[in-house]
PDB file of C-alpha atoms in Angstrom:
ATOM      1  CA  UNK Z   6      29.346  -7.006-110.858  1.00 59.00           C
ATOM      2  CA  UNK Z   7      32.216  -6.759-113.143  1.00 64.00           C
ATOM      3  CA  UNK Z   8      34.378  -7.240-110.013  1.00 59.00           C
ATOM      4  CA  UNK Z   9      32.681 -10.763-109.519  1.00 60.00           C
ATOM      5  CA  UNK Z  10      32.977 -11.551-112.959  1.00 62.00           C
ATOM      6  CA  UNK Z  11      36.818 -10.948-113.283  1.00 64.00           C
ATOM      7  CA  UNK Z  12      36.829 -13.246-109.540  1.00 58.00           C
ATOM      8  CA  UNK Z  13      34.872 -15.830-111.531  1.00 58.00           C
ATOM      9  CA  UNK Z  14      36.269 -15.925-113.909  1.00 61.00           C
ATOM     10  CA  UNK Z  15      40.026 -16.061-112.240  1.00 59.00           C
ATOM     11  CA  UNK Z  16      38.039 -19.273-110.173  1.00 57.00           C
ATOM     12  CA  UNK Z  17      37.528 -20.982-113.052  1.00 52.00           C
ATOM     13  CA  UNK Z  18      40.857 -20.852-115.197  1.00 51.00           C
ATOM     14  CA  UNK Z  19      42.251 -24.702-114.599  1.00 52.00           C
ATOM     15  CA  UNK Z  20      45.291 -24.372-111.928  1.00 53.00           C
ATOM     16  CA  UNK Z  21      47.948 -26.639-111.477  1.00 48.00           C
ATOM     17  CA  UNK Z  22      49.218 -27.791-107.705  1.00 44.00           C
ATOM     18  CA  UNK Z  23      52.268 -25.900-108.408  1.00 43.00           C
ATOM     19  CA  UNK Z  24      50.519 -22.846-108.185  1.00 49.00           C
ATOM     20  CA  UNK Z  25      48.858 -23.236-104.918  1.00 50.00           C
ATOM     21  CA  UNK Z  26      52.234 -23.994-102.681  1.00 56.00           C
ATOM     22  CA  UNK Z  27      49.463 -24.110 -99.608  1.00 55.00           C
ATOM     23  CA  UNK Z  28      47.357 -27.184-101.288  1.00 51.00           C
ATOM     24  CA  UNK Z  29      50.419 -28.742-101.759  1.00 54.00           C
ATOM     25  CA  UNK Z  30      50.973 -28.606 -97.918  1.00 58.00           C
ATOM     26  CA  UNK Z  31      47.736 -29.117 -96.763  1.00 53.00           C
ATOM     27  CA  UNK Z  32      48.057 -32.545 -98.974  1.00 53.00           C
ATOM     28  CA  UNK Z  33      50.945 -33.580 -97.713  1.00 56.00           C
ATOM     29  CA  UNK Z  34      48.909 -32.986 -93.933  1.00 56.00           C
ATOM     30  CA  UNK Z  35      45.770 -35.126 -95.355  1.00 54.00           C
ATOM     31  CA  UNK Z  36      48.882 -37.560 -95.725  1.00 53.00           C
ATOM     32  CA  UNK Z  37      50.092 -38.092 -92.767  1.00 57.00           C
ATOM     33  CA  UNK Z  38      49.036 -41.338 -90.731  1.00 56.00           C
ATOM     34  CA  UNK Z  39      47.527 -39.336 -87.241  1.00 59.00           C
ATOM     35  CA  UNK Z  40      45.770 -41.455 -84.133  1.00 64.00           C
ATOM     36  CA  UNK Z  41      42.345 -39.126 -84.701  1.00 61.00           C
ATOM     37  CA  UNK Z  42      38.692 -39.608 -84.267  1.00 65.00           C
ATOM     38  CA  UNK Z  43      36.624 -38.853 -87.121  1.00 65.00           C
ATOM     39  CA  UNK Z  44      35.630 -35.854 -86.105  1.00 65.00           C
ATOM     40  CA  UNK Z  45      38.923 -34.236 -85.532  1.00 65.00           C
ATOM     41  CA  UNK Z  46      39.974 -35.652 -89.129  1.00 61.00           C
ATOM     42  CA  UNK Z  47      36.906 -33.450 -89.979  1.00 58.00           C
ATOM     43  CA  UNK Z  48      38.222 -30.465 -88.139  1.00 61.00           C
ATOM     44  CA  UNK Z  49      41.332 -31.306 -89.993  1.00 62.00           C
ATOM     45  CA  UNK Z  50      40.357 -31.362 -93.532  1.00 60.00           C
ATOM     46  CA  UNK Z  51      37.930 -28.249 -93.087  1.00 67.00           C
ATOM     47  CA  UNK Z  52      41.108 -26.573 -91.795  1.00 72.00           C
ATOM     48  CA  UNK Z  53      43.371 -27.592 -94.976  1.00 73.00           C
ATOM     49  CA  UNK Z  54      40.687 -26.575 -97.279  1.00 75.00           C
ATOM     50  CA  UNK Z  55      39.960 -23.089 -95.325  1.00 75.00           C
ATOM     51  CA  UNK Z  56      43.947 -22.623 -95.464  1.00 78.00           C
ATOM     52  CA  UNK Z  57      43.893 -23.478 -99.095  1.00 81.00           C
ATOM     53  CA  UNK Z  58      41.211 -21.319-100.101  1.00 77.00           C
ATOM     54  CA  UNK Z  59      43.117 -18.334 -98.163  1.00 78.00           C
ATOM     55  CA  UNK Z  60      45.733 -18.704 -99.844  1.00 82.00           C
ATOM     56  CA  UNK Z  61      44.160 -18.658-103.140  1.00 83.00           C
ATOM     57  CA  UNK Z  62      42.265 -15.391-101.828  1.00 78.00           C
ATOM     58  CA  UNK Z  63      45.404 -13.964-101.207  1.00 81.00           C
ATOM     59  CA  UNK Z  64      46.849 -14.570-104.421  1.00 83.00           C
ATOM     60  CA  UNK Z  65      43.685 -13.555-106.894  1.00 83.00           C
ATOM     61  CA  UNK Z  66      42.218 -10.479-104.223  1.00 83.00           C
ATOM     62  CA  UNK Z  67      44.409  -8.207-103.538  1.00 82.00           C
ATOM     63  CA  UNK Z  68      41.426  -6.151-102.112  1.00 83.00           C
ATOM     64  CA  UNK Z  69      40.664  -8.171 -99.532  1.00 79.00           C
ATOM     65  CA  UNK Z  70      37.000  -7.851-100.686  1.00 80.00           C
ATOM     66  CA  UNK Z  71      35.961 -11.002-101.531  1.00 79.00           C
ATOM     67  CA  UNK Z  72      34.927  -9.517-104.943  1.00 78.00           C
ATOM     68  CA  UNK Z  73      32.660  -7.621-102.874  1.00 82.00           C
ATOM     69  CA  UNK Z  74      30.848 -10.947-101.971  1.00 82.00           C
ATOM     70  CA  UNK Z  75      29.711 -11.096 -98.128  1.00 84.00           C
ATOM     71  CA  UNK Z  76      29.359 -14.605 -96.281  1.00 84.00           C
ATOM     72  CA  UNK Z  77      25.635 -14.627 -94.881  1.00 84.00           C
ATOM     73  CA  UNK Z  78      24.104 -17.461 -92.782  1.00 84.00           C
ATOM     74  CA  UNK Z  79      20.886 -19.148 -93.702  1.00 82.00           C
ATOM     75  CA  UNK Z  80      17.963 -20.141 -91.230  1.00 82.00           C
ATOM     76  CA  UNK Z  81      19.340 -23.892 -91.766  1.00 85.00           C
ATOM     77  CA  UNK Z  82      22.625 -22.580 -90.595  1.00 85.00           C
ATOM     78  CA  UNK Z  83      24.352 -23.227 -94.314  1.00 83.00           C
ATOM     79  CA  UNK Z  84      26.432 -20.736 -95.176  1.00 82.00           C
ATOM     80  CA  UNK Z  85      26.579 -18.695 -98.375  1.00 83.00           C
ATOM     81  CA  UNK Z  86      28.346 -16.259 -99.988  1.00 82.00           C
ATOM     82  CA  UNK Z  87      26.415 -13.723-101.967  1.00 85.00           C
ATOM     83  CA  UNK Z  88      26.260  -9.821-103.192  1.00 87.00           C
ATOM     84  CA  UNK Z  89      25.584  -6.714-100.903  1.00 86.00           C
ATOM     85  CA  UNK Z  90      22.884  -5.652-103.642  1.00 89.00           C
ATOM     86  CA  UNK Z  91      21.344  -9.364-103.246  1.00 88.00           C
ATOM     87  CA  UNK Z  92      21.068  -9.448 -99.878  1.00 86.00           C
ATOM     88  CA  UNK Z  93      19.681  -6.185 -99.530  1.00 89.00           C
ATOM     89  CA  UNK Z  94      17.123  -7.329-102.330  1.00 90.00           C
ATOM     90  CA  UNK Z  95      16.489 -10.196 -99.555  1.00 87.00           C
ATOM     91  CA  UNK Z  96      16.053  -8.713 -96.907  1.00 88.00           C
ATOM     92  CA  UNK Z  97      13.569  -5.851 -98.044  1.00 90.00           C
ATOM     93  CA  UNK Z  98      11.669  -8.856 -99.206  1.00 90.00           C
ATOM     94  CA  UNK Z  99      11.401 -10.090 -95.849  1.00 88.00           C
ATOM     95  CA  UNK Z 100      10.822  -6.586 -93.950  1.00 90.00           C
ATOM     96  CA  UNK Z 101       7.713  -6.853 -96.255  1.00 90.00           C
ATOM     97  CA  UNK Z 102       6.455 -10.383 -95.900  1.00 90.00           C
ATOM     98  CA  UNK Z 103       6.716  -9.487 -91.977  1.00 91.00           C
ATOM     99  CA  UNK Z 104       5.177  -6.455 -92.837  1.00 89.00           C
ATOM    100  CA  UNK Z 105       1.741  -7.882 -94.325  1.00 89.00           C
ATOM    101  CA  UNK Z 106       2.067 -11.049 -91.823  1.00 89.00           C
ATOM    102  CA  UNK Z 107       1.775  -7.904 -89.297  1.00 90.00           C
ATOM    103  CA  UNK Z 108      -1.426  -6.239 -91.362  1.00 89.00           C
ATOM    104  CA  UNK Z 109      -2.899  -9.688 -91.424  1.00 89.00           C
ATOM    105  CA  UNK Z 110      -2.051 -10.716 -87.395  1.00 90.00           C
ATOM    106  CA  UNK Z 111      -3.502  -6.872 -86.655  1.00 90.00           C
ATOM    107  CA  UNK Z 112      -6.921  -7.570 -88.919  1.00 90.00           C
ATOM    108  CA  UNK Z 113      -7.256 -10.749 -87.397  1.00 89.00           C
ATOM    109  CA  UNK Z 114      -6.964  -9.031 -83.797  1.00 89.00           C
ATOM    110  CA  UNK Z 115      -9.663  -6.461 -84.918  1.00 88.00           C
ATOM    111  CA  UNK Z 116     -12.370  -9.353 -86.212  1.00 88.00           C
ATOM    112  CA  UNK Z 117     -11.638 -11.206 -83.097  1.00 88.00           C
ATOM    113  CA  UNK Z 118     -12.623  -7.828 -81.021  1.00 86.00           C
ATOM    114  CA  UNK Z 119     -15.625  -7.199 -82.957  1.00 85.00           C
ATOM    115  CA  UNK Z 120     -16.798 -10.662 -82.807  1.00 86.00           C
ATOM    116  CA  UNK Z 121     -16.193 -10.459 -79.287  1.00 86.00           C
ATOM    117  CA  UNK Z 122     -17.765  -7.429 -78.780  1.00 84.00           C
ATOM    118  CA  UNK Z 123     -21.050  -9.291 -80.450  1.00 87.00           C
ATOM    119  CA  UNK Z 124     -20.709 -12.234 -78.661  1.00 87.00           C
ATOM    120  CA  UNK Z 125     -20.681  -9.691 -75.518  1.00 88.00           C
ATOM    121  CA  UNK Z 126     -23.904  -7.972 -76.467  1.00 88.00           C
ATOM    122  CA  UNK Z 127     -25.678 -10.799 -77.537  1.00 90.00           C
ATOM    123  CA  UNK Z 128     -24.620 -12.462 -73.649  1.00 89.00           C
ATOM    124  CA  UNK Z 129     -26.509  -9.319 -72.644  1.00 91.00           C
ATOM    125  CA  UNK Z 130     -29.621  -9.598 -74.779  1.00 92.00           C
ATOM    126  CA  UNK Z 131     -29.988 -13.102 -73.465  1.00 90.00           C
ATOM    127  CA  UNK Z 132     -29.419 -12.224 -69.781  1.00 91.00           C
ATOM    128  CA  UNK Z 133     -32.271  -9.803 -70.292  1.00 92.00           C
ATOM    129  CA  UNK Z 134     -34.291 -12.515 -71.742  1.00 90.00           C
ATOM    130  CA  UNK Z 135     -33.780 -15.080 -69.154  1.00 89.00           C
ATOM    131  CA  UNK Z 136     -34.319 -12.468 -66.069  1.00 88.00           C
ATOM    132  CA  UNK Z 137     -37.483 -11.473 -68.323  1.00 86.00           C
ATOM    133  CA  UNK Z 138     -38.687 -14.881 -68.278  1.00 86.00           C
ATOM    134  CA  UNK Z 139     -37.550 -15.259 -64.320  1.00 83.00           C
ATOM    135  CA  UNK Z 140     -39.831 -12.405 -63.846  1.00 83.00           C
ATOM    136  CA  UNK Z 141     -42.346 -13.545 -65.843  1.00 82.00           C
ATOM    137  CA  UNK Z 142     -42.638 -16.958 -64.162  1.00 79.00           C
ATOM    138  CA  UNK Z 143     -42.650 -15.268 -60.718  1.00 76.00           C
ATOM    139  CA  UNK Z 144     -45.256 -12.993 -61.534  1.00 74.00           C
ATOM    140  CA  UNK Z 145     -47.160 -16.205 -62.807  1.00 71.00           C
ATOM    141  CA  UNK Z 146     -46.711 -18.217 -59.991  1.00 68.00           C
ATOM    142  CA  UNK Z 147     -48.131 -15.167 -57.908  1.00 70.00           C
ATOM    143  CA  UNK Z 148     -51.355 -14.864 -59.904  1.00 68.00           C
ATOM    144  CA  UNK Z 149     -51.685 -18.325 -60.598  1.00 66.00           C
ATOM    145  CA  UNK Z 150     -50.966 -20.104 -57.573  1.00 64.00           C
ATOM    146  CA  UNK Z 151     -50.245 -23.526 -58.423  1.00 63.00           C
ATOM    147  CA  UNK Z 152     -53.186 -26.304 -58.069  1.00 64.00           C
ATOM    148  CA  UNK Z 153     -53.611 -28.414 -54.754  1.00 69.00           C
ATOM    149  CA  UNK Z 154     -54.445 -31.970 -55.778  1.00 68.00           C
ATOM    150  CA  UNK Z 155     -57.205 -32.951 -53.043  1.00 63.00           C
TER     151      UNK Z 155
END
């Protein structure tokens, strides 16, 4: 932490262009009248700012470490810069929402097999019931043939 601090804290001190020979240069690109579409002017100016933020890297981290900051991507695809400890924090959190959205998906699965299971035995009770009464009105017709009407 003290590491990101002393980065901060180097980020925040006001610079002057004289100090950053690359912004300088990647002004004097911006500058220039070019024949591009607006997407490669996009390209363009993501490119001088990149270039001008590497050089300022190289000047302020002489580790090479970022300040021990690591570039993650979000689910929307943004991208964001953020501690090792933080992102471990993160993704433990996650491991254990998945975790009890797995508990919950698995208890679900188990109530659906009992109730199906139920559902299955009472099918059978009323199977019985109907072949019961089948029976019943067979054996009825048999004793109790029906009426002729004269």
């Amino acid at each position: 932490k003290d590491k990101m601090n002393s980065f901060a804290n180097k980020m925040s001190k006001s610079n002057t262009a004289e100090q950053f020979d690359c912004l300088q240069e990647s002004i004097a690109d911006a500058q220039q009248p070019r024949n591009l579409t607006s997407a490669d002017q996009k390209k363009q100016m993501r490119g001088n700012a990149l270039r001008t933020f590497e050089c300022f890297l190289a000047e302020h981290d002489h580790e090479n470490n970022y300040a021990g900051l690591r570039r993650v991507m979000t689910k929307l695809g943004n991208v964001v810069w953020t501690s090792e400890e933080t992102l471990r924090d993160t993704l433990t959190l996650q491991m254990s929402a998945i975790s009890e959205d797995t508990s919950v998906l698995e208890a679900r699965v188990f109530a659906m097999s009992q109730n199906e299971s139920i559902l299955e035995d009472k099918v059978e009770k009323l199977e019985k019931k109907l072949q019961e009464a089948q029976h019943m009105s067979t054996d009825n017709l048999r004793v109790n043939p029906p009426a002729r009407v004269p």
